[in-house]
Amino acid sequence: EVQLVGSGGGLVQPGGSLRLSCAASGFDFRTYDMIWVRQAPGKGLEWVSYISSSSGTKLYGDSVKGRFTTSRDNAKNSLFVQMNSLRADDTAVYYCARVRAAAGTYYYMDVWGKGSAVTVSS
Amino acid sequence: QTVVTQEPSFSVSPGGTVTLTCGLSSGSVSTYYYPSWYQQTPGQAPRTLIYSTGTRSSGVPDRYSGSILGNRAALTITGAQADDESDYYCALYMGSGIWVFGGGTKLTVL
């Protein structure tokens, strides 16, 4: 079964750090680009970060640029996001998602993890 | 800054048809944005419904269809059922691994 399982969420104080993980199974993780998407309480989805299959390209939304770092370990089928200098408005459920991309044909997310809840509060 | 717009809420009667749309604050949505649609129920991860404007994801019933209507992407649900009551998000591909999501439409079936 194709699956993404997120972990590492929790409560952290403003200014603190947290590292989220996303474990992939059931597919050849190393061949897929991946993204992180978050959802603040009662709000919509927000694209956070993108990482290419080889880690050669990493992109970040303006709201997290300079504070978040996305990485992956293809040998361990795992995706990570290191979140530093956390603020209250980073409070959200963070989803990892698999990207499907074929030039000129499709670009979308087809598999979603269950999400990790992050609360930034003192 | 690119803003993707969706109707905040919509209601449909059981068995009815509803069309949700997805637009850009400035400009038109075309197939070149590869619009995709996601369904989300409270407490759950999003589920992929439609990609590349009108292609249904695996296992998605043909009650769901996607298209371009005028200058907006559209998701049409025919024969609405109670379990269609969800939040629906569109996403537009901006290139280079960047997507912008709409604010979502809360669909009520009553």
PDB file of C-alpha atoms in Angstrom:
ATOM      1  CA  GLU A   1       0.000   0.000   0.000  1.00  0.00           C
ATOM      2  CA  VAL A   2       1.283   3.441  -0.928  1.00  0.00           C
ATOM      3  CA  GLN A   3       1.515   5.404   2.281  1.00  0.00           C
ATOM      4  CA  LEU A   4       2.959   8.531   3.869  1.00  0.00           C
ATOM      5  CA  VAL A   5       3.090   8.745   7.650  1.00  0.00           C
ATOM      6  CA  GLY A   6       3.963  11.992   9.334  1.00  0.00           C
ATOM      7  CA  SER A   7       5.471  12.370  12.783  1.00  0.00           C
ATOM      8  CA  GLY A   8       7.260  14.829  15.025  1.00  0.00           C
ATOM      9  CA  GLY A   9       4.531  17.349  15.719  1.00  0.00           C
ATOM     10  CA  GLY A  10       3.905  18.860  19.110  1.00  0.00           C
ATOM     11  CA  LEU A  11       3.845  21.964  21.260  1.00  0.00           C
ATOM     12  CA  VAL A  12       6.769  24.377  20.994  1.00  0.00           C
ATOM     13  CA  GLN A  13       7.414  27.842  22.372  1.00  0.00           C
ATOM     14  CA  PRO A  14       7.713  30.857  20.084  1.00  0.00           C
ATOM     15  CA  GLY A  15      11.243  31.073  18.773  1.00  0.00           C
ATOM     16  CA  GLY A  16      11.757  27.356  19.190  1.00  0.00           C
ATOM     17  CA  SER A  17      12.497  24.602  16.715  1.00  0.00           C
ATOM     18  CA  LEU A  18      10.852  21.394  15.615  1.00  0.00           C
ATOM     19  CA  ARG A  19      11.624  18.743  13.044  1.00  0.00           C
ATOM     20  CA  LEU A  20       8.862  16.920  11.239  1.00  0.00           C
ATOM     21  CA  SER A  21       9.333  13.621   9.476  1.00  0.00           C
ATOM     22  CA  CYS A  22       7.354  11.836   6.797  1.00  0.00           C
ATOM     23  CA  ALA A  23       7.955   8.137   6.243  1.00  0.00           C
ATOM     24  CA  ALA A  24       7.121   6.787   2.804  1.00  0.00           C
ATOM     25  CA  SER A  25       6.286   3.208   1.956  1.00  0.00           C
ATOM     26  CA  GLY A  26       4.826   1.213  -0.906  1.00  0.00           C
ATOM     27  CA  PHE A  27       6.522   3.142  -3.698  1.00  0.00           C
ATOM     28  CA  ASP A  28       9.969   4.066  -4.982  1.00  0.00           C
ATOM     29  CA  PHE A  29      10.384   7.187  -2.863  1.00  0.00           C
ATOM     30  CA  ARG A  30      13.671   8.235  -4.468  1.00  0.00           C
ATOM     31  CA  THR A  31      11.984   8.886  -7.819  1.00  0.00           C
ATOM     32  CA  TYR A  32       9.339  11.295  -6.597  1.00  0.00           C
ATOM     33  CA  ASP A  33       9.420  14.978  -5.824  1.00  0.00           C
ATOM     34  CA  MET A  34       7.716  15.845  -2.539  1.00  0.00           C
ATOM     35  CA  ILE A  35       6.072  18.847  -0.940  1.00  0.00           C
ATOM     36  CA  TRP A  36       4.926  20.061   2.452  1.00  0.00           C
ATOM     37  CA  VAL A  37       1.525  21.706   2.784  1.00  0.00           C
ATOM     38  CA  ARG A  38       0.109  23.174   5.969  1.00  0.00           C
ATOM     39  CA  GLN A  39      -3.308  24.098   7.263  1.00  0.00           C
ATOM     40  CA  ALA A  40      -3.792  26.542  10.101  1.00  0.00           C
ATOM     41  CA  PRO A  41      -6.781  25.908  12.371  1.00  0.00           C
ATOM     42  CA  GLY A  42      -9.988  26.684  10.498  1.00  0.00           C
ATOM     43  CA  LYS A  43      -8.068  27.855   7.444  1.00  0.00           C
ATOM     44  CA  GLY A  44      -7.246  26.563   3.990  1.00  0.00           C
ATOM     45  CA  LEU A  45      -4.298  24.706   2.566  1.00  0.00           C
ATOM     46  CA  GLU A  46      -0.992  26.497   2.066  1.00  0.00           C
ATOM     47  CA  TRP A  47       1.940  25.244   0.009  1.00  0.00           C
ATOM     48  CA  VAL A  48       5.036  25.400   2.219  1.00  0.00           C
ATOM     49  CA  SER A  49       7.933  23.710   0.507  1.00  0.00           C
ATOM     50  CA  TYR A  50       9.046  21.581  -2.438  1.00  0.00           C
ATOM     51  CA  ILE A  51      11.979  19.248  -2.794  1.00  0.00           C
ATOM     52  CA  SER A  52      12.993  17.428  -5.941  1.00  0.00           C
ATOM     53  CA  SER A  53      13.681  13.711  -5.959  1.00  0.00           C
ATOM     54  CA  SER A  54      17.439  14.220  -5.852  1.00  0.00           C
ATOM     55  CA  SER A  55      17.270  17.135  -3.376  1.00  0.00           C
ATOM     56  CA  GLY A  56      18.794  19.256  -6.122  1.00  0.00           C
ATOM     57  CA  THR A  57      15.958  21.773  -5.971  1.00  0.00           C
ATOM     58  CA  LYS A  58      14.369  23.092  -2.815  1.00  0.00           C
ATOM     59  CA  LEU A  59      11.762  25.833  -2.752  1.00  0.00           C
ATOM     60  CA  TYR A  60       9.961  27.592   0.074  1.00  0.00           C
ATOM     61  CA  GLY A  61       6.940  29.780   0.511  1.00  0.00           C
ATOM     62  CA  ASP A  62       7.582  33.383   1.480  1.00  0.00           C
ATOM     63  CA  SER A  63       6.083  32.830   4.931  1.00  0.00           C
ATOM     64  CA  VAL A  64       8.711  30.227   5.881  1.00  0.00           C
ATOM     65  CA  LYS A  65      11.698  31.150   3.741  1.00  0.00           C
ATOM     66  CA  GLY A  66      14.867  31.418   5.787  1.00  0.00           C
ATOM     67  CA  ARG A  67      13.313  29.601   8.761  1.00  0.00           C
ATOM     68  CA  PHE A  68      12.345  26.186   7.365  1.00  0.00           C
ATOM     69  CA  THR A  69      14.640  23.694   5.680  1.00  0.00           C
ATOM     70  CA  THR A  70      13.337  20.685   3.803  1.00  0.00           C
ATOM     71  CA  SER A  71      15.472  17.617   3.287  1.00  0.00           C
ATOM     72  CA  ARG A  72      15.105  13.957   2.449  1.00  0.00           C
ATOM     73  CA  ASP A  73      16.929  10.697   2.955  1.00  0.00           C
ATOM     74  CA  ASN A  74      16.170   8.508  -0.028  1.00  0.00           C
ATOM     75  CA  ALA A  75      17.979   5.563   1.522  1.00  0.00           C
ATOM     76  CA  LYS A  76      15.551   5.695   4.437  1.00  0.00           C
ATOM     77  CA  ASN A  77      12.464   6.678   2.412  1.00  0.00           C
ATOM     78  CA  SER A  78      12.014   9.744   4.551  1.00  0.00           C
ATOM     79  CA  LEU A  79      11.186  13.399   4.118  1.00  0.00           C
ATOM     80  CA  PHE A  80      11.917  16.056   6.722  1.00  0.00           C
ATOM     81  CA  VAL A  81      11.302  19.684   7.472  1.00  0.00           C
ATOM     82  CA  GLN A  82      13.375  21.487  10.055  1.00  0.00           C
ATOM     83  CA  MET A  83      11.398  24.424  11.410  1.00  0.00           C
ATOM     84  CA  ASN A  84      13.310  27.144  13.268  1.00  0.00           C
ATOM     85  CA  SER A  85      12.329  30.497  14.761  1.00  0.00           C
ATOM     86  CA  LEU A  86       8.772  29.284  15.040  1.00  0.00           C
ATOM     87  CA  ARG A  87       5.981  31.824  15.403  1.00  0.00           C
ATOM     88  CA  ALA A  88       2.399  31.565  16.522  1.00  0.00           C
ATOM     89  CA  ASP A  89       1.220  31.789  12.924  1.00  0.00           C
ATOM     90  CA  ASP A  90       3.150  28.606  12.107  1.00  0.00           C
ATOM     91  CA  THR A  91       0.566  26.729  14.174  1.00  0.00           C
ATOM     92  CA  ALA A  92      -0.966  24.271  11.738  1.00  0.00           C
ATOM     93  CA  VAL A  93      -1.305  20.690  10.648  1.00  0.00           C
ATOM     94  CA  TYR A  94       1.556  19.883   8.323  1.00  0.00           C
ATOM     95  CA  TYR A  95       0.975  17.423   5.509  1.00  0.00           C
ATOM     96  CA  CYS A  96       3.573  15.784   3.337  1.00  0.00           C
ATOM     97  CA  ALA A  97       2.440  14.910  -0.168  1.00  0.00           C
ATOM     98  CA  ARG A  98       3.801  13.088  -3.175  1.00  0.00           C
ATOM     99  CA  VAL A  99       4.125  15.041  -6.384  1.00  0.00           C
ATOM    100  CA  ARG A 100       3.183  13.659  -9.744  1.00  0.00           C
ATOM    101  CA  ALA A 101       4.733  15.589 -12.564  1.00  0.00           C
ATOM    102  CA  ALA A 102       5.036  15.003 -16.270  1.00  0.00           C
ATOM    103  CA  ALA A 103       6.194  17.958 -18.340  1.00  0.00           C
ATOM    104  CA  GLY A 104       3.369  19.423 -20.308  1.00  0.00           C
ATOM    105  CA  THR A 105       0.883  16.873 -19.031  1.00  0.00           C
ATOM    106  CA  TYR A 106       0.209  17.048 -15.312  1.00  0.00           C
ATOM    107  CA  TYR A 107       1.443  18.512 -12.067  1.00  0.00           C
ATOM    108  CA  TYR A 108      -0.416  17.573  -8.882  1.00  0.00           C
ATOM    109  CA  MET A 109      -0.285  15.821  -5.522  1.00  0.00           C
ATOM    110  CA  ASP A 110      -1.617  12.284  -5.504  1.00  0.00           C
ATOM    111  CA  VAL A 111      -0.748  10.845  -2.092  1.00  0.00           C
ATOM    112  CA  TRP A 112      -1.094  12.712   1.183  1.00  0.00           C
ATOM    113  CA  GLY A 113       0.181  11.910   4.641  1.00  0.00           C
ATOM    114  CA  LYS A 114      -2.174  12.082   7.610  1.00  0.00           C
ATOM    115  CA  GLY A 115      -0.586  15.242   8.955  1.00  0.00           C
ATOM    116  CA  SER A 116       1.381  16.325  11.989  1.00  0.00           C
ATOM    117  CA  ALA A 117      -0.032  18.965  14.292  1.00  0.00           C
ATOM    118  CA  VAL A 118       2.292  21.765  15.358  1.00  0.00           C
ATOM    119  CA  THR A 119       1.276  24.272  18.020  1.00  0.00           C
ATOM    120  CA  VAL A 120       3.465  27.281  18.696  1.00  0.00           C
ATOM    121  CA  SER A 121       2.495  28.815  22.012  1.00  0.00           C
ATOM    122  CA  SER A 122       3.981  29.906  25.301  1.00  0.00           C
TER     123      SER A 122
ATOM    124  CA  GLN B   1       1.221  37.940  -5.110  1.00  0.00           C
ATOM    125  CA  THR B   2      -0.989  35.353  -6.755  1.00  0.00           C
ATOM    126  CA  VAL B   3      -4.365  34.876  -5.116  1.00  0.00           C
ATOM    127  CA  VAL B   4      -6.581  31.957  -6.086  1.00  0.00           C
ATOM    128  CA  THR B   5     -10.239  32.537  -5.395  1.00  0.00           C
ATOM    129  CA  GLN B   6     -13.019  30.083  -4.604  1.00  0.00           C
ATOM    130  CA  GLU B   7     -16.566  30.496  -3.386  1.00  0.00           C
ATOM    131  CA  PRO B   8     -16.426  30.319   0.434  1.00  0.00           C
ATOM    132  CA  SER B   9     -19.528  28.175   0.614  1.00  0.00           C
ATOM    133  CA  PHE B  10     -22.097  26.438  -1.532  1.00  0.00           C
ATOM    134  CA  SER B  11     -25.092  24.250  -0.916  1.00  0.00           C
ATOM    135  CA  VAL B  12     -26.687  21.576  -3.035  1.00  0.00           C
ATOM    136  CA  SER B  13     -29.710  19.356  -2.624  1.00  0.00           C
ATOM    137  CA  PRO B  14     -29.244  15.595  -2.543  1.00  0.00           C
ATOM    138  CA  GLY B  15     -29.244  14.357  -6.114  1.00  0.00           C
ATOM    139  CA  GLY B  16     -28.558  17.812  -7.446  1.00  0.00           C
ATOM    140  CA  THR B  17     -25.683  19.217  -9.449  1.00  0.00           C
ATOM    141  CA  VAL B  18     -23.248  21.843  -8.248  1.00  0.00           C
ATOM    142  CA  THR B  19     -20.322  23.573  -9.908  1.00  0.00           C
ATOM    143  CA  LEU B  20     -17.546  25.022  -7.800  1.00  0.00           C
ATOM    144  CA  THR B  21     -15.095  27.387  -9.428  1.00  0.00           C
ATOM    145  CA  CYS B  22     -11.502  28.504  -9.043  1.00  0.00           C
ATOM    146  CA  GLY B  23     -10.205  31.788 -10.341  1.00  0.00           C
ATOM    147  CA  LEU B  24      -7.273  34.145 -10.229  1.00  0.00           C
ATOM    148  CA  SER B  25      -7.373  37.565  -8.623  1.00  0.00           C
ATOM    149  CA  SER B  26      -5.806  38.881 -11.790  1.00  0.00           C
ATOM    150  CA  GLY B  27      -5.944  36.995 -15.013  1.00  0.00           C
ATOM    151  CA  SER B  28      -7.619  33.860 -16.275  1.00  0.00           C
ATOM    152  CA  VAL B  29      -7.196  30.255 -15.272  1.00  0.00           C
ATOM    153  CA  SER B  30      -6.195  28.121 -18.219  1.00  0.00           C
ATOM    154  CA  THR B  31      -5.122  24.530 -18.663  1.00  0.00           C
ATOM    155  CA  TYR B  32      -1.540  25.739 -18.404  1.00  0.00           C
ATOM    156  CA  TYR B  33      -2.040  26.097 -14.673  1.00  0.00           C
ATOM    157  CA  TYR B  34      -2.858  22.360 -14.554  1.00  0.00           C
ATOM    158  CA  PRO B  35      -5.708  22.910 -12.103  1.00  0.00           C
ATOM    159  CA  SER B  36      -6.245  20.174  -9.553  1.00  0.00           C
ATOM    160  CA  TRP B  37      -8.993  19.634  -7.012  1.00  0.00           C
ATOM    161  CA  TYR B  38      -8.865  18.133  -3.523  1.00  0.00           C
ATOM    162  CA  GLN B  39     -11.606  17.075  -1.152  1.00  0.00           C
ATOM    163  CA  GLN B  40     -11.153  17.307   2.593  1.00  0.00           C
ATOM    164  CA  THR B  41     -13.398  16.305   5.453  1.00  0.00           C
ATOM    165  CA  PRO B  42     -12.776  17.575   8.985  1.00  0.00           C
ATOM    166  CA  GLY B  43      -9.744  16.041  10.635  1.00  0.00           C
ATOM    167  CA  GLN B  44      -8.677  14.198   7.516  1.00  0.00           C
ATOM    168  CA  ALA B  45      -5.945  14.657   4.966  1.00  0.00           C
ATOM    169  CA  PRO B  46      -6.926  15.977   1.549  1.00  0.00           C
ATOM    170  CA  ARG B  47      -7.977  13.486  -1.075  1.00  0.00           C
ATOM    171  CA  THR B  48      -7.110  14.074  -4.712  1.00  0.00           C
ATOM    172  CA  LEU B  49     -10.125  14.257  -7.012  1.00  0.00           C
ATOM    173  CA  ILE B  50      -9.118  15.857 -10.278  1.00  0.00           C
ATOM    174  CA  TYR B  51      -5.838  16.801 -11.898  1.00  0.00           C
ATOM    175  CA  SER B  52      -4.748  18.482 -15.081  1.00  0.00           C
ATOM    176  CA  THR B  53      -8.101  20.290 -15.356  1.00  0.00           C
ATOM    177  CA  GLY B  54     -10.349  17.311 -15.924  1.00  0.00           C
ATOM    178  CA  THR B  55      -8.670  13.963 -15.261  1.00  0.00           C
ATOM    179  CA  ARG B  56     -10.128  11.997 -12.371  1.00  0.00           C
ATOM    180  CA  SER B  57      -7.708  10.502  -9.913  1.00  0.00           C
ATOM    181  CA  SER B  58      -7.765   6.765  -9.383  1.00  0.00           C
ATOM    182  CA  GLY B  59     -10.949   5.572  -7.690  1.00  0.00           C
ATOM    183  CA  VAL B  60     -12.821   8.847  -7.997  1.00  0.00           C
ATOM    184  CA  PRO B  61     -16.378   8.304  -9.232  1.00  0.00           C
ATOM    185  CA  ASP B  62     -17.455   9.864 -12.504  1.00  0.00           C
ATOM    186  CA  ARG B  63     -19.916  12.064 -10.606  1.00  0.00           C
ATOM    187  CA  TYR B  64     -16.933  14.377 -10.288  1.00  0.00           C
ATOM    188  CA  SER B  65     -15.723  16.213 -13.349  1.00  0.00           C
ATOM    189  CA  GLY B  66     -13.408  19.111 -13.996  1.00  0.00           C
ATOM    190  CA  SER B  67     -13.288  21.706 -16.728  1.00  0.00           C
ATOM    191  CA  ILE B  68     -12.485  25.279 -17.634  1.00  0.00           C
ATOM    192  CA  LEU B  69     -15.555  27.518 -17.617  1.00  0.00           C
ATOM    193  CA  GLY B  70     -14.820  30.934 -19.013  1.00  0.00           C
ATOM    194  CA  ASN B  71     -11.799  32.206 -17.157  1.00  0.00           C
ATOM    195  CA  ARG B  72     -12.081  29.828 -14.202  1.00  0.00           C
ATOM    196  CA  ALA B  73     -11.429  26.185 -13.451  1.00  0.00           C
ATOM    197  CA  ALA B  74     -14.516  24.306 -12.392  1.00  0.00           C
ATOM    198  CA  LEU B  75     -15.392  21.196 -10.410  1.00  0.00           C
ATOM    199  CA  THR B  76     -18.846  19.790 -11.089  1.00  0.00           C
ATOM    200  CA  ILE B  77     -20.512  17.233  -8.865  1.00  0.00           C
ATOM    201  CA  THR B  78     -23.569  15.543 -10.313  1.00  0.00           C
ATOM    202  CA  GLY B  79     -26.021  13.517  -8.285  1.00  0.00           C
ATOM    203  CA  ALA B  80     -24.770  14.981  -5.013  1.00  0.00           C
ATOM    204  CA  GLN B  81     -24.716  12.620  -2.055  1.00  0.00           C
ATOM    205  CA  ALA B  82     -24.530  13.228   1.658  1.00  0.00           C
ATOM    206  CA  ASP B  83     -20.896  12.168   1.804  1.00  0.00           C
ATOM    207  CA  ASP B  84     -19.998  14.874  -0.722  1.00  0.00           C
ATOM    208  CA  GLU B  85     -20.364  17.336   2.126  1.00  0.00           C
ATOM    209  CA  SER B  86     -16.746  18.447   2.480  1.00  0.00           C
ATOM    210  CA  ASP B  87     -14.312  21.246   1.868  1.00  0.00           C
ATOM    211  CA  TYR B  88     -13.019  21.451  -1.692  1.00  0.00           C
ATOM    212  CA  TYR B  89      -9.729  23.065  -2.622  1.00  0.00           C
ATOM    213  CA  CYS B  90      -8.340  23.883  -6.014  1.00  0.00           C
ATOM    214  CA  ALA B  91      -4.634  24.247  -6.643  1.00  0.00           C
ATOM    215  CA  LEU B  92      -2.949  25.985  -9.543  1.00  0.00           C
ATOM    216  CA  TYR B  93       0.561  25.076 -10.620  1.00  0.00           C
ATOM    217  CA  MET B  94       2.813  28.099 -10.944  1.00  0.00           C
ATOM    218  CA  GLY B  95       5.819  26.184 -12.237  1.00  0.00           C
ATOM    219  CA  SER B  96       9.059  24.981 -10.675  1.00  0.00           C
ATOM    220  CA  GLY B  97       7.348  23.001  -7.938  1.00  0.00           C
ATOM    221  CA  ILE B  98       5.162  25.808  -6.652  1.00  0.00           C
ATOM    222  CA  TRP B  99       1.411  25.515  -6.172  1.00  0.00           C
ATOM    223  CA  VAL B 100      -1.074  28.080  -4.958  1.00  0.00           C
ATOM    224  CA  PHE B 101      -4.204  26.811  -3.272  1.00  0.00           C
ATOM    225  CA  GLY B 102      -7.539  28.517  -3.256  1.00  0.00           C
ATOM    226  CA  GLY B 103      -9.185  29.353   0.029  1.00  0.00           C
ATOM    227  CA  GLY B 104     -11.529  26.401  -0.268  1.00  0.00           C
ATOM    228  CA  THR B 105     -15.277  25.963  -0.677  1.00  0.00           C
ATOM    229  CA  LYS B 106     -17.355  24.448   2.070  1.00  0.00           C
ATOM    230  CA  LEU B 107     -20.049  22.348   0.388  1.00  0.00           C
ATOM    231  CA  THR B 108     -23.216  21.557   2.253  1.00  0.00           C
ATOM    232  CA  VAL B 109     -25.608  18.893   1.035  1.00  0.00           C
ATOM    233  CA  LEU B 110     -29.125  19.565   2.279  1.00  0.00           C
TER     234      LEU B 110
END
